[in-house]
């Protein structure tokens, strides 16, 4: 499972083009942006008009916007109680959450969420003052029988160090901030790890 996350900027046509190019390599894209609901809705309509599958769009937090657009994938930040409420009310929705500890992964499992992102695994510019998760923390999380997607500082090089016991990987910079060839190399390197 490859999940990409949009950079926290105003999204434009370049982001639509990049997503359409990489669409066949990813399971989904978490739409996380400072855009207001109206502007984001218009951007999403343009994305979908470019034949990007609705099934791969994951709305961050805004349940009302997801419902308005008929999108049934919603991602939440760690500890957001709306995730469990949404999953209980709409079991067919794919509901995911960002996590930073084994306790939160266990909590997500108990709430019947579909998967979690866990990180950050490597130093990343988005969290410059926070140290990455330790090997002990990763081992504890991977001992839980639940889909856990690795996040944070993942590149074509660092992906080599990630345990194949993770369900997948998630990234922002590698998908939107690097050349397409680097993104493809990262996915290929991950795929090789998963088939071993």
PDB file of N, CA and C in Angstrom, residues 64-101:
ATOM      1  N   UNK A  64     -18.011  16.479   6.294  1.00  0.00           N
ATOM      2  CA  UNK A  64     -19.088  17.084   5.500  1.00  0.00           C
ATOM      3  C   UNK A  64     -18.684  17.208   4.036  1.00  0.00           C
ATOM      4  N   UNK A  65     -17.440  17.622   3.775  1.00  0.00           N
ATOM      5  CA  UNK A  65     -16.971  17.748   2.388  1.00  0.00           C
ATOM      6  C   UNK A  65     -16.908  16.369   1.735  1.00  0.00           C
ATOM      7  N   UNK A  66     -16.436  15.383   2.466  1.00  0.00           N
ATOM      8  CA  UNK A  66     -16.387  14.023   1.925  1.00  0.00           C
ATOM      9  C   UNK A  66     -17.782  13.557   1.526  1.00  0.00           C
ATOM     10  N   UNK A  67     -18.758  13.778   2.393  1.00  0.00           N
ATOM     11  CA  UNK A  67     -20.137  13.366   2.105  1.00  0.00           C
ATOM     12  C   UNK A  67     -20.692  14.122   0.905  1.00  0.00           C
ATOM     13  N   UNK A  68     -20.390  15.412   0.844  1.00  0.00           N
ATOM     14  CA  UNK A  68     -20.879  16.252  -0.252  1.00  0.00           C
ATOM     15  C   UNK A  68     -20.380  15.758  -1.604  1.00  0.00           C
ATOM     16  N   UNK A  69     -19.143  15.265  -1.635  1.00  0.00           N
ATOM     17  CA  UNK A  69     -18.542  14.803  -2.893  1.00  0.00           C
ATOM     18  C   UNK A  69     -18.700  13.294  -3.106  1.00  0.00           C
ATOM     19  N   UNK A  70     -19.357  12.623  -2.168  1.00  0.00           N
ATOM     20  CA  UNK A  70     -19.542  11.179  -2.295  1.00  0.00           C
ATOM     21  C   UNK A  70     -18.249  10.406  -2.133  1.00  0.00           C
ATOM     22  N   UNK A  71     -17.350  10.929  -1.280  1.00  0.00           N
ATOM     23  CA  UNK A  71     -16.064  10.283  -1.018  1.00  0.00           C
ATOM     24  C   UNK A  71     -16.157   9.578   0.324  1.00  0.00           C
ATOM     25  N   UNK A  72     -15.823   8.304   0.353  1.00  0.00           N
ATOM     26  CA  UNK A  72     -15.997   7.530   1.589  1.00  0.00           C
ATOM     27  C   UNK A  72     -14.678   7.147   2.254  1.00  0.00           C
ATOM     28  N   UNK A  73     -13.621   7.931   2.004  1.00  0.00           N
ATOM     29  CA  UNK A  73     -12.319   7.730   2.646  1.00  0.00           C
ATOM     30  C   UNK A  73     -11.982   8.989   3.425  1.00  0.00           C
ATOM     31  N   UNK A  74     -11.808   8.853   4.754  1.00  0.00           N
ATOM     32  CA  UNK A  74     -11.504  10.015   5.586  1.00  0.00           C
ATOM     33  C   UNK A  74     -10.365   9.670   6.540  1.00  0.00           C
ATOM     34  N   UNK A  75      -9.410  10.594   6.645  1.00  0.00           N
ATOM     35  CA  UNK A  75      -8.244  10.423   7.527  1.00  0.00           C
ATOM     36  C   UNK A  75      -8.300  11.462   8.635  1.00  0.00           C
ATOM     37  N   UNK A  76      -7.875  11.052   9.838  1.00  0.00           N
ATOM     38  CA  UNK A  76      -7.907  11.944  10.989  1.00  0.00           C
ATOM     39  C   UNK A  76      -6.546  12.014  11.662  1.00  0.00           C
ATOM     40  N   UNK A  77      -6.315  13.127  12.360  1.00  0.00           N
ATOM     41  CA  UNK A  77      -5.099  13.222  13.174  1.00  0.00           C
ATOM     42  C   UNK A  77      -5.287  12.368  14.419  1.00  0.00           C
ATOM     43  N   UNK A  78      -4.181  12.068  15.068  1.00  0.00           N
ATOM     44  CA  UNK A  78      -4.178  11.193  16.227  1.00  0.00           C
ATOM     45  C   UNK A  78      -5.154  11.687  17.301  1.00  0.00           C
ATOM     46  N   UNK A  79      -5.955  10.744  17.805  1.00  0.00           N
ATOM     47  CA  UNK A  79      -6.834  11.039  18.930  1.00  0.00           C
ATOM     48  C   UNK A  79      -8.144  11.711  18.592  1.00  0.00           C
ATOM     49  N   UNK A  80      -8.399  11.988  17.331  1.00  0.00           N
ATOM     50  CA  UNK A  80      -9.655  12.645  16.947  1.00  0.00           C
ATOM     51  C   UNK A  80     -10.810  11.652  17.118  1.00  0.00           C
ATOM     52  N   UNK A  81     -11.708  11.945  18.049  1.00  0.00           N
ATOM     53  CA  UNK A  81     -12.810  11.035  18.374  1.00  0.00           C
ATOM     54  C   UNK A  81     -13.813  10.878  17.234  1.00  0.00           C
ATOM     55  N   UNK A  82     -13.798  11.810  16.286  1.00  0.00           N
ATOM     56  CA  UNK A  82     -14.725  11.705  15.151  1.00  0.00           C
ATOM     57  C   UNK A  82     -14.445  10.474  14.291  1.00  0.00           C
ATOM     58  N   UNK A  83     -13.206   9.973  14.334  1.00  0.00           N
ATOM     59  CA  UNK A  83     -12.864   8.794  13.533  1.00  0.00           C
ATOM     60  C   UNK A  83     -13.710   7.600  13.951  1.00  0.00           C
ATOM     61  N   UNK A  84     -13.754   7.317  15.241  1.00  0.00           N
ATOM     62  CA  UNK A  84     -14.531   6.178  15.745  1.00  0.00           C
ATOM     63  C   UNK A  84     -16.021   6.380  15.493  1.00  0.00           C
ATOM     64  N   UNK A  85     -16.493   7.610  15.690  1.00  0.00           N
ATOM     65  CA  UNK A  85     -17.921   7.904  15.463  1.00  0.00           C
ATOM     66  C   UNK A  85     -18.296   7.697  14.006  1.00  0.00           C
ATOM     67  N   UNK A  86     -17.421   8.153  13.103  1.00  0.00           N
ATOM     68  CA  UNK A  86     -17.700   8.001  11.672  1.00  0.00           C
ATOM     69  C   UNK A  86     -17.725   6.531  11.284  1.00  0.00           C
ATOM     70  N   UNK A  87     -16.755   5.770  11.770  1.00  0.00           N
ATOM     71  CA  UNK A  87     -16.685   4.345  11.425  1.00  0.00           C
ATOM     72  C   UNK A  87     -17.890   3.591  11.964  1.00  0.00           C
ATOM     73  N   UNK A  88     -18.344   3.961  13.164  1.00  0.00           N
ATOM     74  CA  UNK A  88     -19.509   3.304  13.756  1.00  0.00           C
ATOM     75  C   UNK A  88     -20.781   3.635  12.975  1.00  0.00           C
ATOM     76  N   UNK A  89     -20.910   4.902  12.569  1.00  0.00           N
ATOM     77  CA  UNK A  89     -22.103   5.328  11.835  1.00  0.00           C
ATOM     78  C   UNK A  89     -22.097   4.852  10.385  1.00  0.00           C
ATOM     79  N   UNK A  90     -20.908   4.737   9.796  1.00  0.00           N
ATOM     80  CA  UNK A  90     -20.774   4.357   8.383  1.00  0.00           C
ATOM     81  C   UNK A  90     -19.694   3.287   8.247  1.00  0.00           C
ATOM     82  N   UNK A  91     -20.010   2.042   8.580  1.00  0.00           N
ATOM     83  CA  UNK A  91     -18.999   0.976   8.553  1.00  0.00           C
ATOM     84  C   UNK A  91     -18.336   0.783   7.191  1.00  0.00           C
ATOM     85  N   UNK A  92     -19.025   1.194   6.116  1.00  0.00           N
ATOM     86  CA  UNK A  92     -18.454   1.015   4.776  1.00  0.00           C
ATOM     87  C   UNK A  92     -17.389   2.070   4.456  1.00  0.00           C
ATOM     88  N   UNK A  93     -17.302   3.117   5.252  1.00  0.00           N
ATOM     89  CA  UNK A  93     -16.267   4.123   5.035  1.00  0.00           C
ATOM     90  C   UNK A  93     -14.898   3.528   5.357  1.00  0.00           C
ATOM     91  N   UNK A  94     -13.875   3.979   4.631  1.00  0.00           N
ATOM     92  CA  UNK A  94     -12.493   3.656   4.989  1.00  0.00           C
ATOM     93  C   UNK A  94     -11.999   4.806   5.864  1.00  0.00           C
ATOM     94  N   UNK A  95     -11.742   4.497   7.127  1.00  0.00           N
ATOM     95  CA  UNK A  95     -11.346   5.527   8.085  1.00  0.00           C
ATOM     96  C   UNK A  95      -9.948   5.205   8.601  1.00  0.00           C
ATOM     97  N   UNK A  96      -9.056   6.178   8.503  1.00  0.00           N
ATOM     98  CA  UNK A  96      -7.670   5.990   8.935  1.00  0.00           C
ATOM     99  C   UNK A  96      -7.269   7.120   9.875  1.00  0.00           C
ATOM    100  N   UNK A  97      -6.123   6.927  10.544  1.00  0.00           N
ATOM    101  CA  UNK A  97      -5.663   7.906  11.516  1.00  0.00           C
ATOM    102  C   UNK A  97      -4.143   7.924  11.572  1.00  0.00           C
ATOM    103  N   UNK A  98      -3.586   9.086  11.830  1.00  0.00           N
ATOM    104  CA  UNK A  98      -2.159   9.204  12.098  1.00  0.00           C
ATOM    105  C   UNK A  98      -1.911   8.799  13.549  1.00  0.00           C
ATOM    106  N   UNK A  99      -0.829   8.048  13.792  1.00  0.00           N
ATOM    107  CA  UNK A  99      -0.498   7.607  15.151  1.00  0.00           C
ATOM    108  C   UNK A  99       0.994   7.755  15.397  1.00  0.00           C
ATOM    109  N   UNK A 100       1.332   7.804  16.692  1.00  0.00           N
ATOM    110  CA  UNK A 100       2.733   7.961  17.073  1.00  0.00           C
ATOM    111  C   UNK A 100       3.134   7.015  18.194  1.00  0.00           C
ATOM    112  N   UNK A 101       2.248   6.076  18.548  1.00  0.00           N
ATOM    113  CA  UNK A 101       2.566   5.141  19.631  1.00  0.00           C
ATOM    114  C   UNK A 101       1.773   3.848  19.447  1.00  0.00           C
TER     115      UNK A 101
END
